[in-house]
Tab-separated table of C-alpha atoms and ligand atoms in Angstrom:
chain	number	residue	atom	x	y	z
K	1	UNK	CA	157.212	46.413	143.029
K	2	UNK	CA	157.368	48.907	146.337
K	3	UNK	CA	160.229	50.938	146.906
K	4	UNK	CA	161.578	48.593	149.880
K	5	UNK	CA	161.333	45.103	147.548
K	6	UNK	CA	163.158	47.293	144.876
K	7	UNK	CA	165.945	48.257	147.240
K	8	UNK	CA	166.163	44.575	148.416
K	9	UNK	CA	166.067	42.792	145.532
K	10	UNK	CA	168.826	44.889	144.634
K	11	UNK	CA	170.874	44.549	147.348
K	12	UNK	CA	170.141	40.536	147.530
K	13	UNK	CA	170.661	40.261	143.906
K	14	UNK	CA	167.129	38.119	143.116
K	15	UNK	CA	163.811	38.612	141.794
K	16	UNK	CA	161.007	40.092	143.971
K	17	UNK	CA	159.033	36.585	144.483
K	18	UNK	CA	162.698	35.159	145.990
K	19	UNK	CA	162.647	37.928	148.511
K	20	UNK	CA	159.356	36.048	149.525
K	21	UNK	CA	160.174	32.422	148.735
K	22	UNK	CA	163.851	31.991	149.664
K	23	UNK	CA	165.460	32.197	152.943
K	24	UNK	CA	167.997	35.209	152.770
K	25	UNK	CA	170.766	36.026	155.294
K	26	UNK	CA	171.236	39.141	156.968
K	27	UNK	CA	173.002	41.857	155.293
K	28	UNK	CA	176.599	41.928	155.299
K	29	UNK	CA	178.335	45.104	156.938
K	30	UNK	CA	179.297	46.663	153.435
K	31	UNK	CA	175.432	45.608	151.978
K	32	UNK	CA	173.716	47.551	155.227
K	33	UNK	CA	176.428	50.759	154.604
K	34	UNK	CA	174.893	51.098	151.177
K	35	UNK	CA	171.120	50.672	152.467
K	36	UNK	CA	171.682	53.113	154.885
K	37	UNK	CA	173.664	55.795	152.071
K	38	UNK	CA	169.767	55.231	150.210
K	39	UNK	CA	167.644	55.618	153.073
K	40	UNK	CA	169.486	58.988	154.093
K	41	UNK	CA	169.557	60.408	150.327
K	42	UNK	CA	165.871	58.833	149.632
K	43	UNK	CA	164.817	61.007	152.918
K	44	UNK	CA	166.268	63.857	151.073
K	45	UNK	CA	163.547	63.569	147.988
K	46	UNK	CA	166.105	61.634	145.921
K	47	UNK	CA	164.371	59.360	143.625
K	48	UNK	CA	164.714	55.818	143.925
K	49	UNK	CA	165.997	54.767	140.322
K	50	UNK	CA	168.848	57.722	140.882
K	51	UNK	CA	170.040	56.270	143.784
K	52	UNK	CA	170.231	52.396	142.489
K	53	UNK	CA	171.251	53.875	139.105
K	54	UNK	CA	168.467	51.611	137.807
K	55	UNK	CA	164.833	51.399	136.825
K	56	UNK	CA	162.484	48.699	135.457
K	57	UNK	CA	160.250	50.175	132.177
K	58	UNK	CA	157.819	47.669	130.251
K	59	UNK	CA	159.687	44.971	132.211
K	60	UNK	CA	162.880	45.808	131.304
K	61	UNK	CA	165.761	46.681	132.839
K	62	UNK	CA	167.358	50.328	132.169
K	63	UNK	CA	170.694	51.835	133.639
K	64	UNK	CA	169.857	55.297	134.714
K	65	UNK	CA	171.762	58.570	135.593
K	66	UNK	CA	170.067	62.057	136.804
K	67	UNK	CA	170.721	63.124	133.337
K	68	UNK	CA	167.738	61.552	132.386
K	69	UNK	CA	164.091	61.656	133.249
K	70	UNK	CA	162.879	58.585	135.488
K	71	UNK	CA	160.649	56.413	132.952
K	72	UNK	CA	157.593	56.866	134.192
K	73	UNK	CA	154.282	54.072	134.006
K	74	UNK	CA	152.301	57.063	132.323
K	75	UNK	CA	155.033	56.396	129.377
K	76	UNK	CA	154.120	52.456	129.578
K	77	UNK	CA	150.696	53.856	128.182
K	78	UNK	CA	152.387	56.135	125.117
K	79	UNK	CA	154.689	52.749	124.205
K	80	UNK	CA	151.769	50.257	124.078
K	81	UNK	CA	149.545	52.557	122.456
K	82	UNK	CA	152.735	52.389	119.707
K	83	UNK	CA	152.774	49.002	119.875
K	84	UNK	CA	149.080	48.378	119.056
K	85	UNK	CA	149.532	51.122	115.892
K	86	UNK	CA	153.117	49.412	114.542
K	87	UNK	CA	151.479	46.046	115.177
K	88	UNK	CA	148.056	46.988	112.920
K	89	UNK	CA	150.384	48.280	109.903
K	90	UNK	CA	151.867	44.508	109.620
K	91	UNK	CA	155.175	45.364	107.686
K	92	UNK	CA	158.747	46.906	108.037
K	93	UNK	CA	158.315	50.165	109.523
K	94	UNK	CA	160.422	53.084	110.242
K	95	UNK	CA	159.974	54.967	113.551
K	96	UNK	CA	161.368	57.756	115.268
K	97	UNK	CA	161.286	58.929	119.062
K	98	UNK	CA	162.035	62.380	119.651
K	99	UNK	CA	163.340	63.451	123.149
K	100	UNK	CA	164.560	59.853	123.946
K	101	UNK	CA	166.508	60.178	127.546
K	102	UNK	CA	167.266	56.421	128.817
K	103	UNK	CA	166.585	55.248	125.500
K	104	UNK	CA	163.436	53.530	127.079
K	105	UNK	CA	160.156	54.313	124.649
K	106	UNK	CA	162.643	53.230	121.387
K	107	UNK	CA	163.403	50.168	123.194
K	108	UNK	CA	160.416	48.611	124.809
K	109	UNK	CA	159.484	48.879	120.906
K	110	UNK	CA	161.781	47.477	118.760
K	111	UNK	CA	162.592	44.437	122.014
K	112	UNK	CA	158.339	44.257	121.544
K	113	UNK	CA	157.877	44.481	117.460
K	114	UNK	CA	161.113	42.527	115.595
K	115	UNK	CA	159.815	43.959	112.480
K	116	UNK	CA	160.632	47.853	113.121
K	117	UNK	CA	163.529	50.036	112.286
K	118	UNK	CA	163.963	53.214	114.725
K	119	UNK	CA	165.663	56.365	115.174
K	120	UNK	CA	166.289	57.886	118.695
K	121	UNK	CA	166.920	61.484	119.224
K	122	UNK	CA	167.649	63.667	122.237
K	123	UNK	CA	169.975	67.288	122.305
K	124	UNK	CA	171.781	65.911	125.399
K	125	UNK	CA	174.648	64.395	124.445
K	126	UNK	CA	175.057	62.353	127.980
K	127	UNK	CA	171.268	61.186	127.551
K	128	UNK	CA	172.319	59.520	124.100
K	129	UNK	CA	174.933	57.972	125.353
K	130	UNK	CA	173.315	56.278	128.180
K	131	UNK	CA	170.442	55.069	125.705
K	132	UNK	CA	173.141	53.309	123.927
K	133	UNK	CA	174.197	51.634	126.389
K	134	UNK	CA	170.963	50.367	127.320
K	135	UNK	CA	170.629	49.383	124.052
K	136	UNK	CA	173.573	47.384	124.664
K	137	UNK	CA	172.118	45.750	127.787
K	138	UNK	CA	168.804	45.628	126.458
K	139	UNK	CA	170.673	43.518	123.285
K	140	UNK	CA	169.285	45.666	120.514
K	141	UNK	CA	171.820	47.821	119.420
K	142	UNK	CA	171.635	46.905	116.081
K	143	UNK	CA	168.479	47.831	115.500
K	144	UNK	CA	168.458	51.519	116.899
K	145	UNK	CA	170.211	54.540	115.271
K	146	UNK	CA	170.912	57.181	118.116
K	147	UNK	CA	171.424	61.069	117.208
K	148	UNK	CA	172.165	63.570	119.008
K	149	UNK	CA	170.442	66.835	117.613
K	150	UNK	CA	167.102	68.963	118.473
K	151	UNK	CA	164.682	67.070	117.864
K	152	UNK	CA	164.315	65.978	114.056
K	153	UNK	CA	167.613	64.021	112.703
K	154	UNK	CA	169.553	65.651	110.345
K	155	UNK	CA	167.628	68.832	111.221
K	156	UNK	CA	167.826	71.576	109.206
K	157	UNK	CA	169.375	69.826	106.403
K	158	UNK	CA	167.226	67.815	103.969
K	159	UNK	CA	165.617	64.896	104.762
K	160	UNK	CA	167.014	61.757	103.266
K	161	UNK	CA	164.633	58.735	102.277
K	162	UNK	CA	166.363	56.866	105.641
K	163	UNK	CA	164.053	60.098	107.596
K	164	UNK	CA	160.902	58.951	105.962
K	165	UNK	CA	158.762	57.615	108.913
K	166	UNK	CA	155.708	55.717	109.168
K	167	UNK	CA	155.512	56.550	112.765
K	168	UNK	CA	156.475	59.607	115.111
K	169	UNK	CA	156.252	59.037	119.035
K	170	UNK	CA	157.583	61.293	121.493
K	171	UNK	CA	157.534	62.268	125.306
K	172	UNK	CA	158.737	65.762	124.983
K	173	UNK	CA	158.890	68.149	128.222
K	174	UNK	CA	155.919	69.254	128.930
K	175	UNK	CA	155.240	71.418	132.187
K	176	UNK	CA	154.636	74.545	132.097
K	177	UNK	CA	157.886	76.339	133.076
K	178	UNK	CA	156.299	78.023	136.322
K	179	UNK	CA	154.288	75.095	137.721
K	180	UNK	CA	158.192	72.841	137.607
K	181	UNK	CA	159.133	74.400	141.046
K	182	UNK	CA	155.957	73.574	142.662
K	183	UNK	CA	156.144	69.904	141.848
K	184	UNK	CA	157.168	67.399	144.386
K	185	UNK	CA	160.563	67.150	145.824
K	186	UNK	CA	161.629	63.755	143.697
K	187	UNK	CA	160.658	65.709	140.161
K	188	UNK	CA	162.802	68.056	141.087
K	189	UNK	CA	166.250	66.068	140.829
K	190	UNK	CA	165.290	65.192	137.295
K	191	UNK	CA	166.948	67.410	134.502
K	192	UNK	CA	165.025	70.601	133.746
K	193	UNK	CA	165.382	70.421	130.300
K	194	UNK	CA	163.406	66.983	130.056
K	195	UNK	CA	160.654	69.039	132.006
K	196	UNK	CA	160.175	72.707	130.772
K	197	UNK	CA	158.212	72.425	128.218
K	198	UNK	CA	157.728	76.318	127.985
K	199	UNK	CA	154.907	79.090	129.224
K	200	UNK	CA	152.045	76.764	128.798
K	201	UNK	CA	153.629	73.467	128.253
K	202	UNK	CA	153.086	73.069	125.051
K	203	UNK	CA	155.916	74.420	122.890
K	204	UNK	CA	157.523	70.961	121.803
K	205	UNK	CA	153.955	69.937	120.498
K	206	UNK	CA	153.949	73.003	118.429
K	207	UNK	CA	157.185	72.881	117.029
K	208	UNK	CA	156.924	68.938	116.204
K	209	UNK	CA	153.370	69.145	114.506
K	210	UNK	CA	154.658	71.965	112.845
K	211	UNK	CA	158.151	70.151	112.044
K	212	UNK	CA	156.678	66.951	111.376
K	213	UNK	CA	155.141	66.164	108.343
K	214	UNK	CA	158.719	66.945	106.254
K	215	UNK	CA	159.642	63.527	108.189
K	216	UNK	CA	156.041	61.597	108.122
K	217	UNK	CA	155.198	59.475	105.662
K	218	UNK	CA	151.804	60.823	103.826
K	219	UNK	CA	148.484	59.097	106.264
K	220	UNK	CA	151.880	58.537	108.965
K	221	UNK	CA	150.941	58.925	112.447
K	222	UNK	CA	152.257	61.063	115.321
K	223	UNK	CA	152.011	59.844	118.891
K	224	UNK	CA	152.471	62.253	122.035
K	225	UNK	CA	152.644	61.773	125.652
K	226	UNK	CA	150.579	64.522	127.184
K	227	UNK	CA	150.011	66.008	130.513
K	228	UNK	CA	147.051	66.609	132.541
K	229	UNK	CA	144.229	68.560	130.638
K	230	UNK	CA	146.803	69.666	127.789
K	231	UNK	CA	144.545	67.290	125.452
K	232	UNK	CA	142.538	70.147	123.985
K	233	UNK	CA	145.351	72.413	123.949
K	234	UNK	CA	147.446	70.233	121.578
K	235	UNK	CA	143.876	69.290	119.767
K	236	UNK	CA	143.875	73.089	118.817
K	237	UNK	CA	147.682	73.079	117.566
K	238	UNK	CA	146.785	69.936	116.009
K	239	UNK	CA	143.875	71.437	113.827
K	240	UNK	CA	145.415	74.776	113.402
K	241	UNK	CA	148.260	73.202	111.765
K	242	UNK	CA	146.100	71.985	109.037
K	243	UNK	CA	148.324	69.015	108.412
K	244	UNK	CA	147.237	66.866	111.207
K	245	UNK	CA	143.965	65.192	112.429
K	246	UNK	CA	143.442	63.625	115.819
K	247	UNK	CA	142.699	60.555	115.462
K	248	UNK	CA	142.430	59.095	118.612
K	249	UNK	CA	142.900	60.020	122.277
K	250	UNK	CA	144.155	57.437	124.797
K	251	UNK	CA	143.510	57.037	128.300
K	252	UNK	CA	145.556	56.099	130.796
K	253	UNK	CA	144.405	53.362	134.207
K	254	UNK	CA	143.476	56.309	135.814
K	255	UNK	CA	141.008	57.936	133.016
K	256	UNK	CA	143.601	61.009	132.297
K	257	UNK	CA	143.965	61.664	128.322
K	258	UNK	CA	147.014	60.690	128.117
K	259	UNK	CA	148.202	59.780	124.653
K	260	UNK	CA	147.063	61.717	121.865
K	261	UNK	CA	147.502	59.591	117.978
K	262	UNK	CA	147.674	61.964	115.183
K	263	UNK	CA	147.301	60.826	111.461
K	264	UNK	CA	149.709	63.117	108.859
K	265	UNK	CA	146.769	64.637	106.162
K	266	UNK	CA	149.890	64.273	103.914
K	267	UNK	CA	148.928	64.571	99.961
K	268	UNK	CA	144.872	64.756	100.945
K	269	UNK	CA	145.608	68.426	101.265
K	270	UNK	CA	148.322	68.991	98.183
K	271	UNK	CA	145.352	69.320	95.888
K	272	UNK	CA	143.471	72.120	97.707
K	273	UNK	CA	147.105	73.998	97.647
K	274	UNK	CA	147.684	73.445	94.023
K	275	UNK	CA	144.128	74.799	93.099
K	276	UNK	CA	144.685	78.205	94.886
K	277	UNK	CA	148.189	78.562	93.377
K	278	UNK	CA	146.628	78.242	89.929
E	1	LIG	N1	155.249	63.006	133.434
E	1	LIG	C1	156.256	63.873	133.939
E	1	LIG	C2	155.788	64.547	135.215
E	1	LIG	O1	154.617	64.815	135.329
E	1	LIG	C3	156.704	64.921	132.940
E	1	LIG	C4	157.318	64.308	131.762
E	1	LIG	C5	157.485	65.287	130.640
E	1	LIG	O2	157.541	66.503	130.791
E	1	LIG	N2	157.567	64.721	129.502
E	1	LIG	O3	156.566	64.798	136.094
């Protein structure tokens, strides 16, 4: 959908095709005050789903705020890469989504897969409490735990059997801090902290791989968003950690890398430690 049939079918209250199919008055006087209020904050760099205070993600419907990064189609690829993985394990499984803003990766898969539990995490407090919500309107409350804490639940006490995950997924910020003020204007109303993702861009992928296999399941897997060309810099972190292995690399409609599926080593590596200790 364009940015115009988004801003109608809002305004008309209808599904794109009856913008096309059904014979619509003209807007009311209080309807063409409020298209005008978007046009003049939309010609400021405002994005769209800020101004409407709503986006569409995997087909679903998600109340936003500018406390929260825009869900984004490159995320569509990180959520049905998920899907394929959750779907290929064929029982109940545990998930968690670290960094999850609207709430929208942690839904799309538990409204996709029935058969999943999941944990959501984000430090903003006002970003978990819109993802519940949407969890509300997206009618899976039930199934979602929400936390607010940095990154890993529970995080630094011990982990609990309920933190024992068969699968990891997470969009974490990812720019590098310097390149942020040289993106385009719309990027730049989103919250910084959803963004930075350090001097290179890559600090959240350190400190999850790094972080990660305490809440992983032994042969778990760990699924990242990345950004352009950051594939062989998380590869490196990846192998360097010793605990991972990439096993796959995911492109996205346009050919960019774009999700990277790592499988925990877990207890394949336990023996090698307890030789050298003895
Ligand atoms: N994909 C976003 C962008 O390029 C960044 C999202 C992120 O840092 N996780 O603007």
């Amino acid at each position: 959908m364009n940015e115009a049939e988004t801003v109608l079918s809002y305004l008309y209250n209808c599904r794109r095709t009856d913008l096309y199919l059904r014979r619509h008055d003209k807007l009311g006087k209080d309807k063409a005050a409020i298209l005008c209020g978007i046009f003049k904050r939309r010609l400021k760099g405002e994005p769209l789903g800020y101004l409407l205070g709503q986006t569409e993600f995997m087909g679903l419907n998600f109340k936003i705020t500018a406390d929260v990064l825009l869900p984004r189609q490159d995320t569509e690829i990180l959520v049905e890469t998920a899907l394929e993985k959750i779907k290929s394990l064929k029982k109940e499984i545990k998930v968690l989504d670290i960094g999850t803003g609207s709430g929208c990766v942690a839904i799309s898969l538990v409204k996709f897969t029935p058969h999943i539990k999941v944990t959501a995490t984000d430090i903003s407090l006002k970003a978990i409490e819109l993802a519940k919500q949407n969890a509300v309107l997206n009618l899976v409350k039930e199934k979602i735990e929400f936390i607010c804490c940095d990154l890993f639940p529970g995080h630094p006490s011990p982990v609990t059997s309920d933190q024992n995950f068969d699968v990891i997924v997470s969009n974490p910020p990812y720019i590098p801090s310097k390149e942020i003020n040289l993106l385009q204007e719309e990027v730049q109303h989103e919250p910084r902290i959803a963004l930075d993702g350090g001097k290179d861009g890559l600090d959240y992928y350190r400190r999850i791989i790094k972080e990660a296999p305490r809440f992983l399941k032994d042969n778990g897997h760990l699924l990242f968003e990345i950004g352009i060309g950051q594939a062989a810099g998380v590869r490196k972190i990846t192998e360097d950690s010793g605990n991972f292995m990439v096993e796959e690399v995911v492109r996205d409609y346009s050919g960019i890398e774009r999700v990277l599926i790592l499988k925990n080593l877990g207890t394949l590596l336990k023996p090698i430690g307890d030789l050298s200790l003895a």
